[in-house]
Coordinates of C-alpha atoms and ligand atoms in Angstrom, one line a residue:
M1 CA 2.3 -3.4 37.7
N2 CA 5.0 -5.3 36.0
E3 CA 4.5 -7.6 33.0
E4 CA 4.4 -10.8 35.0
Q5 CA 1.6 -9.5 37.2
R6 CA -0.2 -8.3 34.2
L7 CA 0.1 -11.6 32.4
A8 CA -1.0 -13.4 35.6
Q9 CA -4.1 -11.1 35.7
R10 CA -4.8 -11.7 32.1
A11 CA -4.5 -15.4 32.5
Q12 CA -7.0 -15.2 35.3
T13 CA -9.5 -13.3 33.4
S14 CA -9.2 -15.6 30.4
N15 CA -8.8 -18.9 32.1
T16 CA -12.4 -19.8 32.4
K17 CA -13.0 -18.8 28.8
E18 CA -9.8 -20.0 27.3
K19 CA -11.3 -23.1 25.7
D20 CA -13.9 -21.1 23.9
Y21 CA -12.5 -18.1 22.3
S22 CA -15.6 -17.0 20.5
K23 CA -17.3 -16.5 23.9
Y24 CA -14.3 -14.6 25.1
F25 CA -14.6 -12.4 22.1
E26 CA -18.4 -11.9 22.5
S27 CA -18.1 -10.9 26.1
V28 CA -15.2 -8.4 25.8
Y29 CA -14.5 -7.4 22.2
Q30 CA -15.8 -6.7 18.8
P31 CA -14.1 -9.4 16.7
P32 CA -13.3 -8.8 13.1
S33 CA -15.2 -10.9 10.6
L34 CA -14.2 -11.7 7.1
K35 CA -17.7 -12.7 6.2
E36 CA -19.1 -9.4 7.4
A37 CA -16.3 -7.5 5.7
K38 CA -17.2 -9.2 2.4
R39 CA -20.8 -7.7 2.4
R40 CA -21.1 -4.7 0.3
G41 CA -23.9 -2.4 1.7
K42 CA -25.8 0.1 -0.3
E43 CA -25.5 2.8 2.3
E44 CA -24.0 6.1 1.2
V45 CA -20.5 7.1 2.1
R46 CA -20.5 10.2 4.4
Y47 CA -17.8 12.7 3.9
R48 CA -16.8 14.3 7.2
D49 CA -14.4 16.9 8.4
D50 CA -15.1 16.7 12.1
F51 CA -12.1 14.8 13.3
E52 CA -11.2 16.3 16.7
I53 CA -9.0 15.3 19.6
D54 CA -10.8 15.4 22.9
E55 CA -9.4 18.2 25.1
R56 CA -8.7 15.7 27.9
L57 CA -6.5 13.6 25.6
K58 CA -4.4 16.4 24.1
Q59 CA -1.6 16.1 26.7
M60 CA -1.6 12.3 26.6
G61 CA 1.7 12.1 24.7
K62 CA 3.6 14.8 26.6
G63 CA 7.1 13.5 27.3
R64 CA 6.4 10.3 25.4
T65 CA 7.6 9.1 22.0
F66 CA 6.2 6.8 19.2
F67 CA 7.6 4.6 16.5
I68 CA 5.6 3.1 13.6
Q69 CA 7.0 0.2 11.6
T70 CA 5.3 -0.1 8.3
F71 CA 4.9 -3.2 6.2
G72 CA 3.1 -3.6 2.8
C73 CA 2.0 -1.2 0.2
Q74 CA 1.9 2.6 -0.3
M75 CA -1.5 2.7 1.2
N76 CA -0.1 1.5 4.5
E77 CA 2.8 4.0 4.2
H78 CA 0.3 6.7 3.8
D79 CA -1.8 5.4 6.7
T80 CA 1.4 5.6 8.8
E81 CA 1.7 9.3 7.9
V82 CA -1.9 9.8 9.2
M83 CA -1.2 8.0 12.4
A84 CA 2.0 9.9 12.9
G85 CA 0.0 13.1 12.4
I86 CA -2.4 12.0 15.2
F87 CA 0.5 11.1 17.5
L88 CA 2.0 14.6 17.0
N89 CA -1.4 16.2 17.7
L90 CA -1.5 14.2 21.0
G91 CA 1.8 15.7 22.0
Y92 CA 4.0 12.6 21.3
E93 CA 7.4 13.0 19.6
P94 CA 8.9 10.6 17.1
A95 CA 11.5 8.2 18.5
A96 CA 14.7 7.8 16.6
V97 CA 14.8 4.1 17.2
R98 CA 12.2 1.5 18.0
E99 CA 13.9 0.4 21.2
E100 CA 13.5 3.8 22.8
A101 CA 9.9 4.4 21.9
D102 CA 7.1 4.6 24.4
V103 CA 4.5 3.4 21.9
I104 CA 5.4 1.0 19.1
L105 CA 2.9 0.2 16.3
L106 CA 3.3 -2.4 13.7
N107 CA 1.3 -1.4 10.6
T108 CA 0.9 -4.7 9.0
C109 CA 0.3 -6.3 5.5
A110 CA -1.7 -9.5 4.9
I111 CA -1.2 -9.9 1.1
R112 CA 1.0 -13.1 1.4
E113 CA 1.9 -15.5 4.1
N114 CA 5.5 -14.4 4.2
A115 CA 4.4 -10.8 4.9
E116 CA 2.5 -12.1 7.9
D117 CA 5.4 -14.3 9.0
R118 CA 7.6 -11.3 9.2
V119 CA 5.2 -9.5 11.5
F120 CA 4.9 -12.5 13.8
G121 CA 8.7 -12.6 13.8
E122 CA 8.9 -9.0 14.9
L123 CA 6.3 -9.6 17.6
G124 CA 8.6 -12.3 18.9
H125 CA 11.5 -9.9 19.0
L126 CA 9.5 -7.4 20.9
K127 CA 8.7 -9.8 23.7
G128 CA 12.1 -9.2 25.2
L129 CA 11.7 -5.4 25.0
K130 CA 8.3 -5.6 26.7
R131 CA 9.9 -7.6 29.5
E132 CA 12.6 -5.0 30.0
R133 CA 10.2 -2.0 29.6
P134 CA 6.7 -3.2 30.6
D135 CA 5.3 0.3 30.3
V136 CA 5.9 0.4 26.5
L137 CA 2.6 0.1 24.6
L138 CA 2.7 -2.3 21.7
G139 CA 0.1 -2.2 19.0
V140 CA -0.8 -4.1 15.8
C141 CA -2.7 -2.3 13.1
G142 CA -3.1 -2.4 9.3
C143 CA -4.5 -5.2 7.2
M144 CA -3.5 -8.2 9.3
S145 CA -5.6 -6.9 12.2
Q146 CA -8.7 -7.2 10.0
E147 CA -8.3 -11.0 9.9
E148 CA -10.1 -13.1 12.5
S149 CA -7.5 -15.7 12.5
V150 CA -4.7 -13.2 13.2
V151 CA -6.5 -11.5 16.0
N152 CA -7.2 -15.0 17.6
R153 CA -3.6 -16.0 17.3
I154 CA -2.4 -12.7 18.8
L155 CA -4.8 -13.1 21.7
K156 CA -3.6 -16.6 22.3
E157 CA 0.1 -16.4 21.7
Q158 CA 1.2 -12.8 21.9
Q159 CA -0.2 -11.5 25.1
H160 CA 2.5 -8.8 25.3
V161 CA 0.5 -6.9 22.6
D162 CA -1.5 -4.1 24.2
M163 CA -3.7 -3.0 21.3
I164 CA -5.1 -4.3 18.0
F165 CA -7.0 -1.9 15.7
G166 CA -8.1 -2.1 12.1
T167 CA -7.8 -0.1 8.9
H168 CA -11.2 1.4 9.5
N169 CA -10.3 2.5 13.1
I170 CA -7.3 4.7 12.5
H171 CA -9.2 7.9 13.4
R172 CA -10.0 6.2 16.8
L173 CA -6.3 6.1 17.7
P174 CA -6.6 8.7 20.5
S175 CA -9.3 6.7 22.4
I176 CA -7.6 3.4 21.7
L177 CA -4.4 4.6 23.2
H178 CA -6.3 6.1 26.1
E179 CA -8.0 2.8 26.8
A180 CA -4.8 0.9 26.4
Y181 CA -3.2 3.0 29.2
L182 CA -6.1 2.3 31.5
S183 CA -6.9 -1.3 30.7
K184 CA -5.1 -4.4 31.8
E185 CA -6.6 -6.3 28.9
M186 CA -5.6 -6.2 25.3
V187 CA -7.6 -3.5 23.6
V188 CA -9.1 -4.8 20.4
E189 CA -11.1 -2.5 18.1
V190 CA -11.5 -3.8 14.6
W191 CA -14.6 -2.7 12.6
S192 CA -15.3 -5.1 9.8
K193 CA -17.4 -2.5 7.9
E194 CA -15.8 0.6 6.6
G195 CA -16.8 3.9 8.1
D196 CA -17.1 7.4 6.6
V197 CA -14.4 9.2 4.6
I198 CA -12.9 11.7 7.1
E199 CA -11.2 14.5 5.3
N200 CA -9.5 16.4 8.1
L201 CA -7.3 13.8 9.6
P202 CA -3.8 15.2 10.3
K203 CA -0.9 13.9 8.3
A204 CA 2.8 14.0 9.1
R205 CA 4.3 13.3 5.7
L206 CA 7.6 11.5 5.8
G207 CA 9.2 13.4 2.8
K208 CA 9.3 17.0 1.7
V209 CA 9.8 16.2 -2.0
K210 CA 7.2 13.5 -2.8
A211 CA 3.8 13.0 -1.3
W212 CA 1.1 10.3 -1.4
V213 CA -2.5 11.4 -2.1
N214 CA -5.4 9.0 -1.5
I215 CA -8.0 9.3 -4.2
M216 CA -10.1 6.2 -3.1
Y217 CA -10.2 3.6 -0.5
G218 CA -11.1 -0.1 -0.6
C219 CA -11.6 -2.5 -3.5
D220 CA -14.7 -4.2 -4.9
K221 CA -12.9 -6.4 -7.5
F222 CA -12.6 -9.5 -5.4
C223 CA -9.9 -11.2 -7.4
T224 CA -10.3 -14.8 -6.0
Y225 CA -6.8 -14.9 -4.5
C226 CA -6.8 -11.5 -2.8
I227 CA -7.4 -10.5 0.8
V228 CA -7.5 -6.7 0.2
P229 CA -11.3 -6.3 -0.5
Y230 CA -11.8 -7.9 3.0
T231 CA -9.2 -5.8 4.8
R232 CA -9.9 -2.5 3.2
G233 CA -13.7 -2.6 2.6
K234 CA -15.7 -1.4 -0.3
E235 CA -14.7 1.2 -2.9
R236 CA -15.1 4.8 -1.7
S237 CA -13.9 7.6 -3.8
R238 CA -12.9 11.0 -2.3
R239 CA -14.6 13.9 -3.8
P240 CA -12.6 15.6 -6.7
E241 CA -12.7 19.0 -5.0
D242 CA -11.1 17.6 -1.8
I243 CA -8.3 15.9 -3.9
I244 CA -7.6 19.0 -6.0
Q245 CA -7.5 21.1 -2.9
E246 CA -4.9 18.7 -1.3
V247 CA -2.7 18.7 -4.4
R248 CA -2.9 22.5 -4.6
Q249 CA -1.8 22.7 -1.0
L250 CA 1.1 20.3 -1.6
A251 CA 2.2 22.3 -4.6
A252 CA 2.1 25.4 -2.5
E253 CA 4.3 23.7 0.1
G254 CA 6.9 23.0 -2.5
Y255 CA 6.3 19.3 -3.2
Q256 CA 7.7 18.2 -6.5
E257 CA 5.8 15.0 -7.1
I258 CA 2.6 13.4 -6.0
T259 CA 1.3 9.8 -6.4
L260 CA -2.4 9.3 -6.4
L261 CA -3.3 6.1 -4.4
G262 CA -6.0 3.5 -4.6
Q263 CA -6.1 -0.3 -4.9
N264 CA -7.8 0.1 -8.2
V265 CA -7.5 3.7 -9.2
N266 CA -9.3 3.1 -12.5
A267 CA -12.5 2.6 -10.6
Y268 CA -12.2 6.1 -9.2
G269 CA -15.6 7.9 -9.3
K270 CA -17.7 4.8 -10.2
D271 CA -19.4 5.1 -6.8
F272 CA -20.6 8.7 -7.3
D273 CA -24.3 8.9 -8.0
D274 CA -24.5 12.6 -8.5
I275 CA -21.8 13.2 -11.1
T276 CA -20.2 11.3 -14.0
Y277 CA -16.5 11.7 -13.2
G278 CA -13.6 9.3 -13.6
L279 CA -9.9 9.1 -13.2
G280 CA -9.3 10.6 -16.6
D281 CA -11.4 13.7 -15.6
L282 CA -9.5 14.0 -12.3
M283 CA -6.1 13.8 -14.0
D284 CA -7.2 16.4 -16.6
E285 CA -7.8 18.8 -13.8
L286 CA -4.8 17.9 -11.7
R287 CA -2.4 18.3 -14.6
L288 CA -3.2 22.1 -14.6
I289 CA -1.8 22.4 -11.1
D290 CA 1.7 23.7 -10.9
I291 CA 3.4 20.6 -9.6
P292 CA 6.1 19.0 -11.7
R293 CA 5.2 15.3 -11.5
I294 CA 2.0 13.3 -11.1
R295 CA 1.8 9.6 -10.9
F296 CA -0.9 7.1 -9.9
T297 CA -1.0 3.5 -8.6
T298 CA -2.4 0.9 -9.0
S299 CA -4.2 0.4 -12.3
H300 CA -6.6 -2.4 -13.1
P301 CA -6.6 -3.3 -16.8
R302 CA -10.4 -3.8 -16.9
D303 CA -11.4 -0.3 -15.9
F304 CA -8.6 1.5 -17.8
D305 CA -10.6 3.6 -20.3
D306 CA -10.0 5.6 -23.4
R307 CA -10.6 8.9 -21.6
L308 CA -7.7 8.2 -19.3
I309 CA -5.4 7.3 -22.2
E310 CA -6.4 10.5 -24.0
V311 CA -5.6 12.6 -20.9
L312 CA -2.3 10.8 -20.2
A313 CA -1.3 11.4 -23.8
K314 CA -1.3 15.2 -23.0
G315 CA 1.9 14.6 -21.1
G316 CA 3.3 17.6 -19.3
N317 CA 3.4 16.7 -15.6
L318 CA 1.6 13.4 -16.1
M319 CA 4.4 10.8 -15.9
N320 CA 4.7 8.3 -18.7
H321 CA 5.1 5.3 -16.6
I322 CA 2.1 3.0 -15.9
H323 CA 2.1 0.1 -13.5
L324 CA -0.5 -2.3 -15.0
P325 CA -0.7 -5.6 -13.1
V326 CA -1.5 -8.5 -15.5
Q327 CA -1.2 -11.4 -13.0
S328 CA -1.2 -14.1 -15.7
G329 CA -1.0 -14.5 -19.5
S330 CA -3.5 -17.4 -19.6
N331 CA -7.2 -16.8 -20.2
D332 CA -8.2 -19.8 -18.2
I333 CA -6.2 -18.7 -15.2
L334 CA -7.4 -15.0 -15.5
K335 CA -10.9 -16.4 -15.5
I336 CA -10.4 -18.4 -12.3
M337 CA -8.7 -15.4 -10.8
S338 CA -11.8 -13.4 -11.7
R339 CA -9.7 -10.7 -13.2
K340 CA -12.5 -10.0 -15.7
Y341 CA -10.3 -9.4 -18.7
T342 CA -8.6 -11.6 -21.2
R343 CA -5.0 -11.8 -22.5
E344 CA -6.3 -10.3 -25.8
H345 CA -8.0 -7.4 -24.0
Y346 CA -4.8 -6.7 -22.0
L347 CA -2.6 -6.8 -25.1
E348 CA -5.1 -4.5 -27.0
L349 CA -5.0 -2.1 -24.0
V350 CA -1.2 -2.1 -24.1
R351 CA -1.3 -1.4 -27.9
K352 CA -3.6 1.5 -27.4
I353 CA -1.5 3.0 -24.6
K354 CA 1.7 2.6 -26.6
E355 CA 0.1 4.2 -29.6
A356 CA -1.2 7.2 -27.7
I357 CA 1.9 7.6 -25.5
P358 CA 4.9 6.3 -27.7
N359 CA 7.4 6.9 -24.9
V360 CA 5.5 5.0 -22.3
T361 CA 7.0 2.5 -19.9
L362 CA 5.0 -0.4 -18.5
T363 CA 5.6 -2.4 -15.4
T364 CA 3.4 -5.2 -13.9
D365 CA 2.7 -7.7 -11.2
I366 CA 2.5 -11.5 -11.9
I367 CA 1.4 -14.4 -9.8
V368 CA 2.9 -17.9 -10.6
G369 CA 1.6 -21.2 -9.4
F370 CA -2.0 -20.3 -9.0
P371 CA -4.0 -23.5 -8.1
N372 CA -3.7 -26.1 -10.9
E373 CA -1.8 -23.8 -13.3
T374 CA -0.4 -26.0 -16.0
D375 CA 3.0 -25.7 -17.8
E376 CA 1.2 -24.4 -20.9
Q377 CA -0.7 -21.8 -18.9
F378 CA 2.6 -20.7 -17.3
E379 CA 4.2 -20.5 -20.8
E380 CA 1.5 -18.1 -21.8
T381 CA 2.6 -15.7 -19.0
M382 CA 6.1 -15.9 -20.3
T383 CA 5.1 -15.1 -23.9
L384 CA 2.9 -12.2 -22.8
C385 CA 5.9 -10.7 -20.9
E386 CA 7.9 -10.9 -24.0
E387 CA 5.2 -9.5 -26.2
V388 CA 4.6 -6.5 -24.0
G389 CA 8.3 -6.0 -23.1
F390 CA 7.7 -4.8 -19.5
D391 CA 10.4 -2.6 -18.1
H392 CA 10.0 -4.5 -14.8
A393 CA 7.7 -6.9 -13.1
F394 CA 7.1 -7.8 -9.5
T395 CA 6.6 -11.6 -9.4
F396 CA 5.1 -13.7 -6.6
I397 CA 4.3 -17.3 -5.9
Y398 CA 0.6 -17.6 -5.1
S399 CA -0.1 -17.6 -1.4
P400 CA -3.5 -18.9 -0.2
R401 CA -5.3 -16.4 2.0
E402 CA -7.9 -17.7 4.4
G403 CA -11.4 -16.6 3.6
T404 CA -10.8 -16.0 -0.2
P405 CA -12.3 -18.3 -2.8
A406 CA -9.0 -19.5 -4.2
A407 CA -7.9 -20.7 -0.7
K408 CA -10.6 -23.4 -1.0
M409 CA -9.4 -24.6 -4.4
K410 CA -7.6 -27.9 -4.6
D411 CA -4.1 -27.3 -5.9
N412 CA -2.1 -30.0 -7.8
V413 CA 1.0 -27.9 -8.4
P414 CA 3.9 -28.9 -6.1
M415 CA 5.9 -26.1 -4.5
D416 CA 9.1 -27.0 -6.3
V417 CA 7.4 -26.6 -9.6
K418 CA 6.1 -23.2 -8.5
K419 CA 9.6 -22.2 -7.5
E420 CA 11.1 -23.4 -10.7
R421 CA 8.5 -21.4 -12.7
L422 CA 9.2 -18.3 -10.6
Q423 CA 12.9 -18.7 -11.3
R424 CA 12.3 -18.9 -15.0
L425 CA 10.0 -16.0 -15.0
N426 CA 12.5 -13.9 -13.0
K427 CA 15.3 -14.7 -15.4
L428 CA 13.1 -13.4 -18.2
V429 CA 12.0 -10.3 -16.3
N430 CA 15.7 -9.5 -15.4
E431 CA 16.7 -9.8 -19.0
L432 CA 13.9 -7.4 -20.0
S433 CA 14.9 -5.0 -17.2
A434 CA 18.6 -5.1 -18.2
E435 CA 17.6 -4.3 -21.8
A436 CA 15.4 -1.4 -20.7
M437 CA 18.2 -0.1 -18.4
S438 CA 20.9 -0.3 -21.0
D439 CA 18.7 1.7 -23.4
Y440 CA 19.1 4.7 -21.1
E441 CA 22.9 4.8 -21.5
G442 CA 23.8 8.0 -23.3
Q443 CA 20.4 9.6 -22.7
T444 CA 19.8 12.7 -20.7
L445 CA 17.1 12.1 -18.0
A446 CA 15.3 14.5 -15.7
V447 CA 15.9 13.3 -12.2
L448 CA 14.2 14.4 -9.1
L449 CA 16.9 14.4 -6.4
E450 CA 15.7 13.1 -3.1
G451 CA 18.8 12.9 -1.0
E452 CA 22.2 11.3 -0.4
S453 CA 22.5 7.8 -1.8
K454 CA 22.5 4.9 0.7
K455 CA 26.1 3.9 0.0
D456 CA 27.9 7.1 -0.4
P457 CA 26.9 10.5 1.1
D458 CA 28.8 12.3 -1.7
V459 CA 26.5 10.8 -4.3
L460 CA 22.9 11.9 -4.6
A461 CA 20.0 9.7 -5.5
G462 CA 16.8 10.4 -7.2
Y463 CA 14.2 9.1 -9.7
S464 CA 13.7 9.7 -13.4
E465 CA 10.3 10.4 -14.9
K466 CA 9.9 6.7 -15.6
N467 CA 10.7 6.0 -11.9
K468 CA 14.3 4.6 -12.4
L469 CA 16.7 5.1 -9.5
V470 CA 19.6 7.4 -10.6
N471 CA 22.8 8.0 -8.7
V472 CA 24.8 11.1 -9.5
R473 CA 27.5 13.4 -8.0
A474 CA 25.6 16.7 -7.9
P475 CA 25.7 19.8 -5.6
K476 CA 23.8 19.0 -2.3
E477 CA 21.7 22.2 -2.7
M478 CA 20.0 20.5 -5.7
I479 CA 18.3 18.0 -3.3
G480 CA 14.5 18.5 -3.8
R481 CA 15.0 19.7 -7.4
I482 CA 14.7 18.2 -10.8
V483 CA 18.0 18.1 -12.7
D484 CA 19.4 16.8 -16.0
V485 CA 21.7 13.8 -15.7
R486 CA 23.5 12.2 -18.6
I487 CA 23.4 8.5 -18.0
T488 CA 26.8 6.8 -18.3
T489 CA 26.3 3.4 -16.7
A490 CA 23.3 1.0 -16.4
K491 CA 23.3 -1.3 -13.5
T492 CA 20.8 -4.0 -12.7
W493 CA 18.5 -1.9 -10.5
S494 CA 19.9 1.6 -11.0
L495 CA 21.5 4.1 -13.4
E496 CA 24.6 6.2 -12.9
G497 CA 25.3 9.5 -14.6
E498 CA 26.9 12.9 -14.9
Y499 CA 25.2 16.0 -13.6
I500 CA 24.4 18.6 -16.2
G501 CA 22.3 21.2 -14.4
P502 CA 18.7 22.1 -13.4
T503 CA 16.1 20.9 -15.9
E504 CA 14.3 23.6 -17.8
R505 CA 10.7 23.2 -17.3
G506 CA 7.9 24.5 -19.5
E507 CA 4.3 25.2 -18.7
N508 CA 2.2 22.2 -17.6
E509 CA 0.2 22.4 -20.7
Ligands
LIG1 N1 -4.7 -3.6 -6.2 C1 -3.5 -4.0 -6.9 C2 -2.7 -5.1 -6.2 C3 -2.5 -5.0 -4.8 S1 -1.6 -6.4 -4.2 C4 -4.0 -4.6 -8.2 O1 -5.0 -5.1 -8.4 O2 -3.2 -4.5 -9.1 C5 -0.1 -6.3 -5.1 C6 0.1 -7.6 -5.8 O3 0.3 -8.7 -4.9 C7 -0.9 -8.0 -6.8 O4 -0.9 -7.4 -8.0 C8 -0.6 -9.5 -6.9 O5 0.3 -9.7 -8.0 C9 0.0 -9.9 -5.6 N2 -0.9 -10.7 -4.8 C10 -2.1 -10.4 -4.3 N3 -2.6 -11.4 -3.6 C11 -1.7 -12.4 -3.7 C12 -1.7 -13.8 -3.2 N4 -2.7 -14.3 -2.5 N5 -0.6 -14.5 -3.5 C13 0.4 -14.0 -4.2 N6 0.5 -12.8 -4.7 C14 -0.6 -12.0 -4.4
LIG2 FE1 -6.8 -7.4 -4.9 FE2 -7.8 -7.6 -7.3 FE3 -8.5 -5.6 -5.7 FE4 -6.1 -5.6 -6.7 S1 -8.0 -5.4 -7.8 S2 -6.7 -5.2 -4.6 S3 -5.6 -7.8 -6.7 S4 -9.0 -7.8 -5.4
LIG3 FE1 -0.8 -5.4 2.2 FE2 -3.0 -4.2 2.9 FE3 -1.5 -3.1 1.1 S1 -2.7 -6.4 2.5 S2 -0.6 -4.8 0.1 S3 -1.0 -3.4 3.2 S4 -3.7 -3.0 1.2

């Protein structure tokens, strides 16, 4: 059947119900619900390792290719690796370019409106491709598919989409694909409540040098502006032994760096009721594994405890760069954001961290133009940045997210004022960045070389311990290794230097 016939058939099935989409949903699909997603149940998380691909589906991908386009944060990048692993287990091969793939997935992000606009833009571009190649399966997954309004809009306006599935449904990919091949309707499977933690999902990691390791899923912080607690469900920590086992395995495979992932990694372990065990304890065990670099992201200032500071101060393979989102320097705004800490608490935490780890680098996230933010409140964000002296900050204009408490707040700040504030803040952040970058000139840094630089294949690119991009002319066989580089030039976003030789590494202790 070609696309036109398909659309005609779809129109027929939906015609009678078109006016009332809720009924359409009820009769055919399980719709996502932000309200339902907000509820935090008391039921225990079950840890499973029984993921299995049905014998009958194992050949599904034979002779077919897949392409996953990823938007959003590291969590999504890692989910993409899991989905790629499932595709490979189904016999699919990766497509070099999107246009040639037999299955295309958009793994989406819902954090701000412009993230969503980009996805709808891509869906628009893909309409032509679907017309030319109607047999291609097109799927939308990730955080946007957890939103009712997005699913409604896709059902209404983007009928060339074949499947929508949520962040809690990734392990169901084989059946979702199977259904999509058979069905003439759009297949929608979005569970609003999180399921179990499944330990044995396959992963096709994108790199051979650096790897992501999930330590927890979800977020229970409910900052009033943020959609993540709705799209990712409640906090669920992986068991320490499973994480340690995964990191050991990665070390054995030759990985040089791991980044522990969670929306709020400092809440790690708070959901265990049989053991008292937190992120500090986990890091203290992981640092003994023979892997050169360990990082973690993202930290929440409220749960950042002394035990973690004490462990990070032991150094070794624990990197001395901490991303510590502050969001605002004003106590009033922090309160309405429900961040549950004050400016003073944040500054005190920074003081303690700097005292324990003198060589530490701090970066942050900031939102400007939160509803009713006054000039004075914004100035407090500026002064906090100066006081802390961040190496870098990711800055955003507040974007209302449907279903969150902040989206209901009246807002008296005009967009041009917000833009002006963002510009002023960016100017300051860039000055702080430039200062931090120029401090590296003349220093020798240990750089983990990842590959050829984007601009020049004769130049290699890698990252320093503090996560600064470094470009250097070095022998290609050093890719994947940590080398010493003497920094000669600081640019705005990167450093350039001279290759010295492999870095001598001591014990992890
Ligand atoms: N879990 C992380 C943040 C994940 S989202 C944390 O709590 O630090 C990454 C950043 O996006 C946030 O730190 C925040 O600065 C920004 N952000 C989140 N929701 C936003 C919104 N509605 N509008 C603008 N920026 C937002
Ligand atoms: Fe969002 Fe706050 Fe959770 Fe971060 S801690 S994911 S900003 S709700
Ligand atoms: Fe975006 Fe979801 Fe990550 S909303 S930032 S992809 S958790």
